Short mmCIF file of C-alpha atoms in Angstrom, two decimals:
data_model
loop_
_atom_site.label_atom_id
_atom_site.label_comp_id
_atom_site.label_asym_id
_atom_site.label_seq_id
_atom_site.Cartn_x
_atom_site.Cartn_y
_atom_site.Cartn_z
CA UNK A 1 44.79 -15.95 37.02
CA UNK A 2 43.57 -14.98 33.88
CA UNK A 3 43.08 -11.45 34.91
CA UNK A 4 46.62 -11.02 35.77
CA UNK A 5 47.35 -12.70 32.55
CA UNK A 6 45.04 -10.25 30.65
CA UNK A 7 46.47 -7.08 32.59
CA UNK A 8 49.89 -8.48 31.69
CA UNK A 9 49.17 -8.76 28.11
CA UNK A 10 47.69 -5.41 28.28
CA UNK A 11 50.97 -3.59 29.52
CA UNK A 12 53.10 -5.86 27.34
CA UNK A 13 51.34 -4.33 24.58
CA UNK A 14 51.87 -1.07 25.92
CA UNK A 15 55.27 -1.09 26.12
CA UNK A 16 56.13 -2.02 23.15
CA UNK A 17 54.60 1.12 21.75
CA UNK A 18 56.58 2.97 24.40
CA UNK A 19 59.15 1.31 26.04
CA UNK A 20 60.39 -0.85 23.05
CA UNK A 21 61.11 1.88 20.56
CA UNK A 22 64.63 2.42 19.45
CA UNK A 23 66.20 5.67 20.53
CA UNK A 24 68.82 7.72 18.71
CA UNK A 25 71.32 10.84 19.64
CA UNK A 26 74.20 11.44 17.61
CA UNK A 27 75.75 8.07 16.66
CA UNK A 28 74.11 6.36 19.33
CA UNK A 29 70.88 3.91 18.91
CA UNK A 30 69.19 2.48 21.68
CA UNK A 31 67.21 -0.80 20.37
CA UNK A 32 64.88 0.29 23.42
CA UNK A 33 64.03 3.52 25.78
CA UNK A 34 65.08 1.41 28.58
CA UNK A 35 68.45 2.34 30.73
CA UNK A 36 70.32 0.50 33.79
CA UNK A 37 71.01 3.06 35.88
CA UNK A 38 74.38 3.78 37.90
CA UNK A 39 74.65 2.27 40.95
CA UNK A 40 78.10 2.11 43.02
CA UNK A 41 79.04 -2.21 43.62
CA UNK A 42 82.96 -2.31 44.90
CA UNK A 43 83.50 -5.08 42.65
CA UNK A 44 86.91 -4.23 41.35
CA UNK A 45 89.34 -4.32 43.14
CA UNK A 46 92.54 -2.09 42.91
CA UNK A 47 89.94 -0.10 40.58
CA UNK A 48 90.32 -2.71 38.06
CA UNK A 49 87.05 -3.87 36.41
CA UNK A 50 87.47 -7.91 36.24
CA UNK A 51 85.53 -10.58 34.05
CA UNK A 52 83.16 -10.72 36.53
CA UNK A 53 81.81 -7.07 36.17
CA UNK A 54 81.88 -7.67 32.15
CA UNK A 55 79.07 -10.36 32.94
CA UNK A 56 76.92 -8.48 34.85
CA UNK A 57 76.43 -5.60 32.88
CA UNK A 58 76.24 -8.15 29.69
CA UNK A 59 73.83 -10.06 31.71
CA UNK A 60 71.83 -6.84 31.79
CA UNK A 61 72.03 -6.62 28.31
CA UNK A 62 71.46 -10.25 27.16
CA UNK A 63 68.19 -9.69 29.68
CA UNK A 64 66.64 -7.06 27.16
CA UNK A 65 68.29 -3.46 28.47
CA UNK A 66 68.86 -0.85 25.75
CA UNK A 67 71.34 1.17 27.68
CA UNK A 68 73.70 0.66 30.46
CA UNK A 69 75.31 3.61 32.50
CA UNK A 70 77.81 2.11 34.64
CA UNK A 71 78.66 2.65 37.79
CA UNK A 72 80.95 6.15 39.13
CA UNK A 73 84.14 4.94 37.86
CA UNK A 74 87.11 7.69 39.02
CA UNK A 75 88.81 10.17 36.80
CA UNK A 76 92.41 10.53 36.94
CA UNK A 77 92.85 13.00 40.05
CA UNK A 78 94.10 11.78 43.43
CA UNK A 79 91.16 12.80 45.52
CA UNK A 80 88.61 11.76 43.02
CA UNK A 81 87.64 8.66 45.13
CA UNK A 82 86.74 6.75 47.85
CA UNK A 83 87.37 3.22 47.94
CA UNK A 84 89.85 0.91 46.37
CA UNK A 85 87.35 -1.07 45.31
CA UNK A 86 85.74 1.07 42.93
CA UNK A 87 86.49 1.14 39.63
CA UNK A 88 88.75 3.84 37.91
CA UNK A 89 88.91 5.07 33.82
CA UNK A 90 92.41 5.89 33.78
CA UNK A 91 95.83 3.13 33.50
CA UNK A 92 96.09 0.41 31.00
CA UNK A 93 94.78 -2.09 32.92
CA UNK A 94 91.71 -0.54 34.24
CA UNK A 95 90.91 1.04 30.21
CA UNK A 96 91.40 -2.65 29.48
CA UNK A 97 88.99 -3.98 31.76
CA UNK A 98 86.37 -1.55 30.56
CA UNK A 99 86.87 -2.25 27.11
CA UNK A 100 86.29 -6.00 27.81
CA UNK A 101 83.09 -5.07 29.47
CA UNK A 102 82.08 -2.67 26.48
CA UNK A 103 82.72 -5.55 24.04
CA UNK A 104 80.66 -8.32 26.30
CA UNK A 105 77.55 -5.78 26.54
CA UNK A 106 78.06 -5.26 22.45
CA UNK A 107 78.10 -9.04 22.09
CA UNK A 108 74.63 -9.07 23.72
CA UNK A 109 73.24 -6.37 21.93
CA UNK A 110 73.47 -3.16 24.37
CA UNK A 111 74.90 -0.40 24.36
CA UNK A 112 77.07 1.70 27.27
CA UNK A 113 78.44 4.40 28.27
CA UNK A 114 80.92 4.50 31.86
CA UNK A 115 79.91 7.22 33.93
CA UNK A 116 82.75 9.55 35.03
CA UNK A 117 82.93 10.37 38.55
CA UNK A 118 84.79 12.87 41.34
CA UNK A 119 83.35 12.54 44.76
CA UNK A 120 84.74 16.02 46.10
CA UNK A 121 83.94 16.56 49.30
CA UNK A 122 82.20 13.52 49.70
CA UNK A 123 85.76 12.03 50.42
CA UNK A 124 86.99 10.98 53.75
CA UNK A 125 90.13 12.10 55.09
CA UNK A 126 92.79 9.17 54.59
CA UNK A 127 90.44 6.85 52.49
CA UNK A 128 92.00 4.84 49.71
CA UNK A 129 92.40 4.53 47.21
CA UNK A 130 95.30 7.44 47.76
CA UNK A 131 95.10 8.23 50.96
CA UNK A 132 97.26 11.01 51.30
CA UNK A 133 94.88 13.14 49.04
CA UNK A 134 92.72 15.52 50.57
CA UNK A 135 89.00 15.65 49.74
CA UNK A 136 88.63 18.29 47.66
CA UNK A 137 85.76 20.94 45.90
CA UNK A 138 85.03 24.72 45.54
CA UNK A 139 85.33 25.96 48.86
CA UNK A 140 86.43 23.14 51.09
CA UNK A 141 82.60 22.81 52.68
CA UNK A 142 80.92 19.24 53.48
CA UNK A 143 78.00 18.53 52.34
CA UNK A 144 77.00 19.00 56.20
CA UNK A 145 78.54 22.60 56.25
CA UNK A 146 81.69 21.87 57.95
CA UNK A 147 84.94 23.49 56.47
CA UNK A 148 86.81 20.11 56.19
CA UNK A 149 88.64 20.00 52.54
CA UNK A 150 90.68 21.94 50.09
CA UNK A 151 89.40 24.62 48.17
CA UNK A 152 90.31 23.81 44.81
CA UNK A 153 92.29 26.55 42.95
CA UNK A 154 92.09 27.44 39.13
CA UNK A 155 95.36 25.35 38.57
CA UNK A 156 93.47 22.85 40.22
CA UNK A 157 90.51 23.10 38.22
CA UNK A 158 92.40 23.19 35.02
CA UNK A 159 93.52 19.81 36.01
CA UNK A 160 90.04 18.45 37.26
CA UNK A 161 89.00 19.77 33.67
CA UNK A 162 91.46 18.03 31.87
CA UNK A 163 91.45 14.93 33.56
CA UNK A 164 87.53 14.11 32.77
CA UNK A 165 88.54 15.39 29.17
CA UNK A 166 90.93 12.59 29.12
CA UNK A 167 88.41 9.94 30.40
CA UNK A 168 85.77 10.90 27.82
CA UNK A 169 88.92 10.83 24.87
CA UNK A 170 89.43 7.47 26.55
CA UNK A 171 85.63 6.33 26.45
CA UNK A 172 85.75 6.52 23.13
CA UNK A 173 88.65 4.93 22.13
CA UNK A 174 88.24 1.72 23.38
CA UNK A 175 84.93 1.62 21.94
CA UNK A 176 82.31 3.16 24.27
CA UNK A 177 78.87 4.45 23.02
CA UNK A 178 78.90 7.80 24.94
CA UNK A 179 80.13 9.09 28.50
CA UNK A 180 77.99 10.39 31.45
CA UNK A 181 78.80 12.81 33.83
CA UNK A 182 78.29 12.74 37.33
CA UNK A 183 77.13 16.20 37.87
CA UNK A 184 74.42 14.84 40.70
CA UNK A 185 73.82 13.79 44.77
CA UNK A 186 76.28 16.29 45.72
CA UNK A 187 79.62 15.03 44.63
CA UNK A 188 81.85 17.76 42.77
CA UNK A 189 80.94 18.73 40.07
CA UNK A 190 77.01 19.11 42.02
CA UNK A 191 79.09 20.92 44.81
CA UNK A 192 79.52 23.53 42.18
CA UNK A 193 76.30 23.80 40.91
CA UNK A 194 75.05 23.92 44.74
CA UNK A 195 75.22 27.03 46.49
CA UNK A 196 75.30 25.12 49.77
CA UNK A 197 78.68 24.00 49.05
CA UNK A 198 79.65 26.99 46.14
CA UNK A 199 80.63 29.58 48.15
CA UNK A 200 83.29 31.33 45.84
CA UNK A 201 83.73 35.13 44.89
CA UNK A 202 85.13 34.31 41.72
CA UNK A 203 84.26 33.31 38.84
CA UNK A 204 82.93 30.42 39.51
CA UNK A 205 80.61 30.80 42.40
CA UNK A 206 77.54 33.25 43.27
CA UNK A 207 74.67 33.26 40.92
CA UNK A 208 73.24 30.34 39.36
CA UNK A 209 75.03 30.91 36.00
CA UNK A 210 78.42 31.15 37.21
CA UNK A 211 78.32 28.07 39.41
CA UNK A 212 77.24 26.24 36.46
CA UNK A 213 80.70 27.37 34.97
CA UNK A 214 83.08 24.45 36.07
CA UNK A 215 80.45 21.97 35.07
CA UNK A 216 80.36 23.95 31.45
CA UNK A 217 84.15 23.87 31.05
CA UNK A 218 84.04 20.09 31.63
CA UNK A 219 81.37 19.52 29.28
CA UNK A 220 82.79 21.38 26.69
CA UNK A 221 86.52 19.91 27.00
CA UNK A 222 84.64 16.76 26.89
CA UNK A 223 82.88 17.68 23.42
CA UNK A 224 86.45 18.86 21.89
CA UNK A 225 88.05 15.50 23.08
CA UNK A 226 85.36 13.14 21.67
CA UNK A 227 83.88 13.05 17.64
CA UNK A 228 81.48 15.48 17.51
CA UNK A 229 78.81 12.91 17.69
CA UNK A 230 80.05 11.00 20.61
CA UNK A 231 77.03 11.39 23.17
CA UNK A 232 77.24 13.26 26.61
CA UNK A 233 74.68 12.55 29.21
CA UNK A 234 74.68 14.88 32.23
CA UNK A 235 73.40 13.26 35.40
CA UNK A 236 71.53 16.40 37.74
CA UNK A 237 69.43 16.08 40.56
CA UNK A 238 67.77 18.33 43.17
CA UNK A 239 68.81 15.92 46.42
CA UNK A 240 72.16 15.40 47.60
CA UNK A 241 73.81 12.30 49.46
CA UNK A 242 72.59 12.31 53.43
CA UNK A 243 70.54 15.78 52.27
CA UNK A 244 67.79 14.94 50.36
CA UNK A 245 65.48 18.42 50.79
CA UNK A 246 68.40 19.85 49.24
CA UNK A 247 67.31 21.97 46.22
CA UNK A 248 69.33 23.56 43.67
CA UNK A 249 66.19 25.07 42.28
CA UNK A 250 63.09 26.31 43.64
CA UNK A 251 61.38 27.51 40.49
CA UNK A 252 61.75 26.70 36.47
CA UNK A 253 63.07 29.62 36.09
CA UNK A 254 66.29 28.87 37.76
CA UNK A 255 66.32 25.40 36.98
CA UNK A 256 66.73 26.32 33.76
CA UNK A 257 69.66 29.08 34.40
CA UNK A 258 71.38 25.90 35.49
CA UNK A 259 70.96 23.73 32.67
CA UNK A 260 70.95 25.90 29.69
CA UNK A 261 74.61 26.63 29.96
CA UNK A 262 74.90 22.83 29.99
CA UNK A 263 73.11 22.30 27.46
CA UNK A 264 74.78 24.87 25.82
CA UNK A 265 78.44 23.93 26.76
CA UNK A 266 77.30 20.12 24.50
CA UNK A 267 75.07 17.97 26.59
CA UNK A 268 73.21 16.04 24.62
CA UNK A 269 71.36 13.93 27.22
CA UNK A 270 70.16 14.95 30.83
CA UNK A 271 69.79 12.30 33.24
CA UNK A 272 67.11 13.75 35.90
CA UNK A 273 67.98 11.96 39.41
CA UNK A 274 64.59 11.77 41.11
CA UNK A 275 63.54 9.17 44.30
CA UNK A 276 60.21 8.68 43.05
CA UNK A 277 59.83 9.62 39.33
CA UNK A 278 56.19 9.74 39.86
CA UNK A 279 56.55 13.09 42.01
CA UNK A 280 55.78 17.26 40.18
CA UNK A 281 58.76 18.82 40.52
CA UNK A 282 57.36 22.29 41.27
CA UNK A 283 53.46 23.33 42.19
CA UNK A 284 51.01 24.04 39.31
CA UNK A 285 52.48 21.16 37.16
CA UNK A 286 52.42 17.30 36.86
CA UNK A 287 55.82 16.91 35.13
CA UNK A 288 58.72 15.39 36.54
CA UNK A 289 61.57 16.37 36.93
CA UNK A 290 63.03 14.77 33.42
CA UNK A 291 59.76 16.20 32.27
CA UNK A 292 60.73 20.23 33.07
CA UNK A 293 64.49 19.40 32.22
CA UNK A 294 63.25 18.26 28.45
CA UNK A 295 60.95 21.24 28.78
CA UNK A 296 63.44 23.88 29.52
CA UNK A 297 65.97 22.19 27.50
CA UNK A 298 64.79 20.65 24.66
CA UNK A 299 67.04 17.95 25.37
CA UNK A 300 66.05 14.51 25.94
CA UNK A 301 66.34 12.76 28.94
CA UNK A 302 66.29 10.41 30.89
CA UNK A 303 63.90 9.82 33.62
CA UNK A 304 65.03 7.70 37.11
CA UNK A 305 63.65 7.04 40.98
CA UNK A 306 62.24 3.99 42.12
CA UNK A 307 61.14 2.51 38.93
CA UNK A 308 59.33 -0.83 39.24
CA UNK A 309 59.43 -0.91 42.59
CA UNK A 310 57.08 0.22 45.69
CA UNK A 311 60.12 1.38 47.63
CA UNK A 312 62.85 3.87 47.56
CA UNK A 313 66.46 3.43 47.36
CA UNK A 314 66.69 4.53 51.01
CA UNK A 315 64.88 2.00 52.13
CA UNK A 316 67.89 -0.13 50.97
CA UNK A 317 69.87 0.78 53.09
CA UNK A 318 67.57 0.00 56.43
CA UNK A 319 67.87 -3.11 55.21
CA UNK A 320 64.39 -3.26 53.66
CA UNK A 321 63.21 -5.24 50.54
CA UNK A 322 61.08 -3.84 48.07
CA UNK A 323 58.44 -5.91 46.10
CA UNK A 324 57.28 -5.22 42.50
CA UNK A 325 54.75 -2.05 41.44
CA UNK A 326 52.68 -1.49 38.53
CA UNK A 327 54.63 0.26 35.58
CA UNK A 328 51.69 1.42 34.05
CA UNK A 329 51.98 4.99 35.53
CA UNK A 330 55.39 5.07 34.06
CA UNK A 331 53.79 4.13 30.57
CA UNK A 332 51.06 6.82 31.00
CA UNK A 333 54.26 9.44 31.45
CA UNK A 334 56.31 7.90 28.72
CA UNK A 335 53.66 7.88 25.75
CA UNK A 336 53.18 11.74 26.95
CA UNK A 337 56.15 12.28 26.18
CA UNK A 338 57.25 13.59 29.71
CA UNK A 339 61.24 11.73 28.82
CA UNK A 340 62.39 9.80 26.12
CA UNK A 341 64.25 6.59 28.67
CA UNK A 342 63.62 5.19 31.60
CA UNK A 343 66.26 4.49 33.93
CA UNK A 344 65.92 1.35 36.13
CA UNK A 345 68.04 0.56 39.14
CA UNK A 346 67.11 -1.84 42.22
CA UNK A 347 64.68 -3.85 39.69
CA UNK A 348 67.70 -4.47 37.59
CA UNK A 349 69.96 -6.02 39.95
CA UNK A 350 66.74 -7.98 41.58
CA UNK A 351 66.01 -9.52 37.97
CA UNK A 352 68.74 -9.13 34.85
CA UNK A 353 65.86 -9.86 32.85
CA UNK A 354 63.24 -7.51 33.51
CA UNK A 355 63.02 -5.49 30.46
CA UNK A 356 62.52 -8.78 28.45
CA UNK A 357 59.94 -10.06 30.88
CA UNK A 358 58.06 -6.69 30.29
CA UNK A 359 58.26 -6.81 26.64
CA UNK A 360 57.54 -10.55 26.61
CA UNK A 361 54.16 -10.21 29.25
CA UNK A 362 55.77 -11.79 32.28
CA UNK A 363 55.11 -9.10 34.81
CA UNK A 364 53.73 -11.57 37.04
CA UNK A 365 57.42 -13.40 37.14
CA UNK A 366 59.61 -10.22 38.15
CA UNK A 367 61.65 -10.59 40.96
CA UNK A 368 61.64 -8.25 43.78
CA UNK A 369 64.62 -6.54 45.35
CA UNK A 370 66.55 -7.86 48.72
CA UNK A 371 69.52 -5.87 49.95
CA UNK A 372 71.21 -9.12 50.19
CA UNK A 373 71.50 -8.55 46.61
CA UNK A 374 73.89 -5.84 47.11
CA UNK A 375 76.31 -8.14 48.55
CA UNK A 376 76.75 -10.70 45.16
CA UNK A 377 77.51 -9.84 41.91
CA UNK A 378 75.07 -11.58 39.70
#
């Protein structure tokens, strides 16, 4: 026992060097590099985020968490969702559940930011929560290649662009630290950037550059609606839901003719979507993806995949538990300099106060992850 204590003690006294640093972009300060990362729950229903959802994430916070991204919450466009039961950021009473949960997670010392969402093609013919809306993105392609959708037309994207420009105005408004955008796992605005689902002649599809253009135009309507240092974080990744050897680059090189017109359009924060953070991205190099993004970039970011645990996310959903894992790896990473925060997912919903019982030397007393979990909201 006393060697577990020791080791304990040991990475306690690591993070706080690393993990327990405040962080700060535009008027945003973390008191911590530490982020709870999206993850879909279907706990409001008619889209309506209740006082139940305000606890959770405030739970989160009370529990030591710098940063909460919440879960995909719709934008105002008929086909943007999936599910009744997921929350939306447009109508009064939806804007006023969120702005009860951004005042609970306040009261506890975190900060947040909702993470827009539009699940494209992802959508199923006929789902709620309009189900008269087709699933929609650039060329009407599934994820799986079938031609099953709408391709979306400039009026359309117009709209698409001004309805997440309304969400981010709204974000800040009722008192929000920041946005996210869902630009990852191949839901639209990742459609776009994917050329296995981009398959336009105009403007906005062939090379690399112009499929990053939708995603651009929403970033930067997003900057003109907000104060100019209201924080956007851009979620990316490689994988894509039910695809995951999906790649939407190959090389640095045109990794970074994706993100640079992000970054250029006003991302301030890239949120690299990885399964196992621990991976190289490409050959001849140990970084991470979050590592080449803040590279390429010289943005910071946010790194993400399996953190704490000895399990992916996959496994979840076989029904398989995951137990706790060593985060000194992670540390070794972080006081590189690889990413600035550390997004934490499974862990986080297993045990609302693991960043405190890292800080504090209680490794030994996390809790490990059952997908039962997924069923309760506590």
């Amino acid at each position: 026992m006393r060697s577990i204590s020791v080791q304990s003690n040991t990475i306690a006294e690591r993070a706080a060097q690393a993990l327990f640093r405040p962080f700060s972009v535009g008027s945003l300060t973390v008191p911590n590099r530490i982020v709870m990362a999206p993850m879909t729950r279907e706990f409001s229903p008619g889209g309506v985020p209740g006082a139940d959802v305000a606890d959770y994430y405030a739970r989160r916070a009370a529990g030591g968490t710098g940063l909460i991204v919440t879960e995909g919450t719709y934008v105002d466009h008929p086909s943007a969702g999936l599910s009744d039961r997921v929350p939306r950021f447009h109508g009064e009473e939806s804007l006023a559940g969120w702005a009860a949960v951004a005042e609970a997670v306040h009261r506890e010392g975190g900060r947040i930011v909702p993470q827009l969402w539009h699940v494209g093609m992802a959508r199923s013919a006929g789902a709620p929560p309009f189900p008269d809306a087709p699933p929609v993105g650039p060329s009407g392609i599934g994820l799986d290649g079938s031609e099953s959708g709408h391709a979306l037309t400039q009026s359309d994207l117009d709209d698409l662009v001004a309805a997440f420009a309304a969400a981010a105005a709204a974000a800040e408004r009722i008192g929000f630290d920041g946005i996210e955008l869902h630009g990852a796992h191949g839901y639209l605005i990742d459609q776009f950037l994917w050329e296995g689902t981009n398959r336009r002649s105009d403007a906005y599809g062939g090379d690399p550059v112009a499929r990053t253009r939708f995603a651009a135009e929403i970033v930067a309507a997003c900057r003109s609606a907000v104060s100019a240092d209201f924080p956007i974080l851009f979620r990316t990744s490689q994988w894509k839901m039910g695809n995951y050897d999906a790649r939407l680059a190959t090389t640095p090189e045109a990794l970074e003719a994706i993100l640079a017109p992000l970054a250029a359009a006003g991302v301030d924060v890239f949120h690299s979507s990885t399964r196992r953070y621990w991976l190289p991205e490409f050959e001849g190099s140990d970084l991470n993806l979050a590592g080449w993004t803040k590279k390429l970039t010289g943005k910071s970011v946010i790194t993400v995949g399996s953190v704490g645990l000895d399990n992916e996310f996959t496994a979840a959903f076989r029904g398989e538990a995951a137990g706790v894992s060593d985060i000194r790896p992670l540390l070794d990473r972080l006081e590189r300099d690889e990413f600035d925060l550390v997004a934490v997912g499974r862990a986080l919903i297993a045990d609302p106060e693991w960043a405190a019982k890292i800080r504090d030397g209680r490794a030994g007393d996390l809790a490990p992850f059952s997908p039962a979990l997924l069923g309760s909201l506590r």
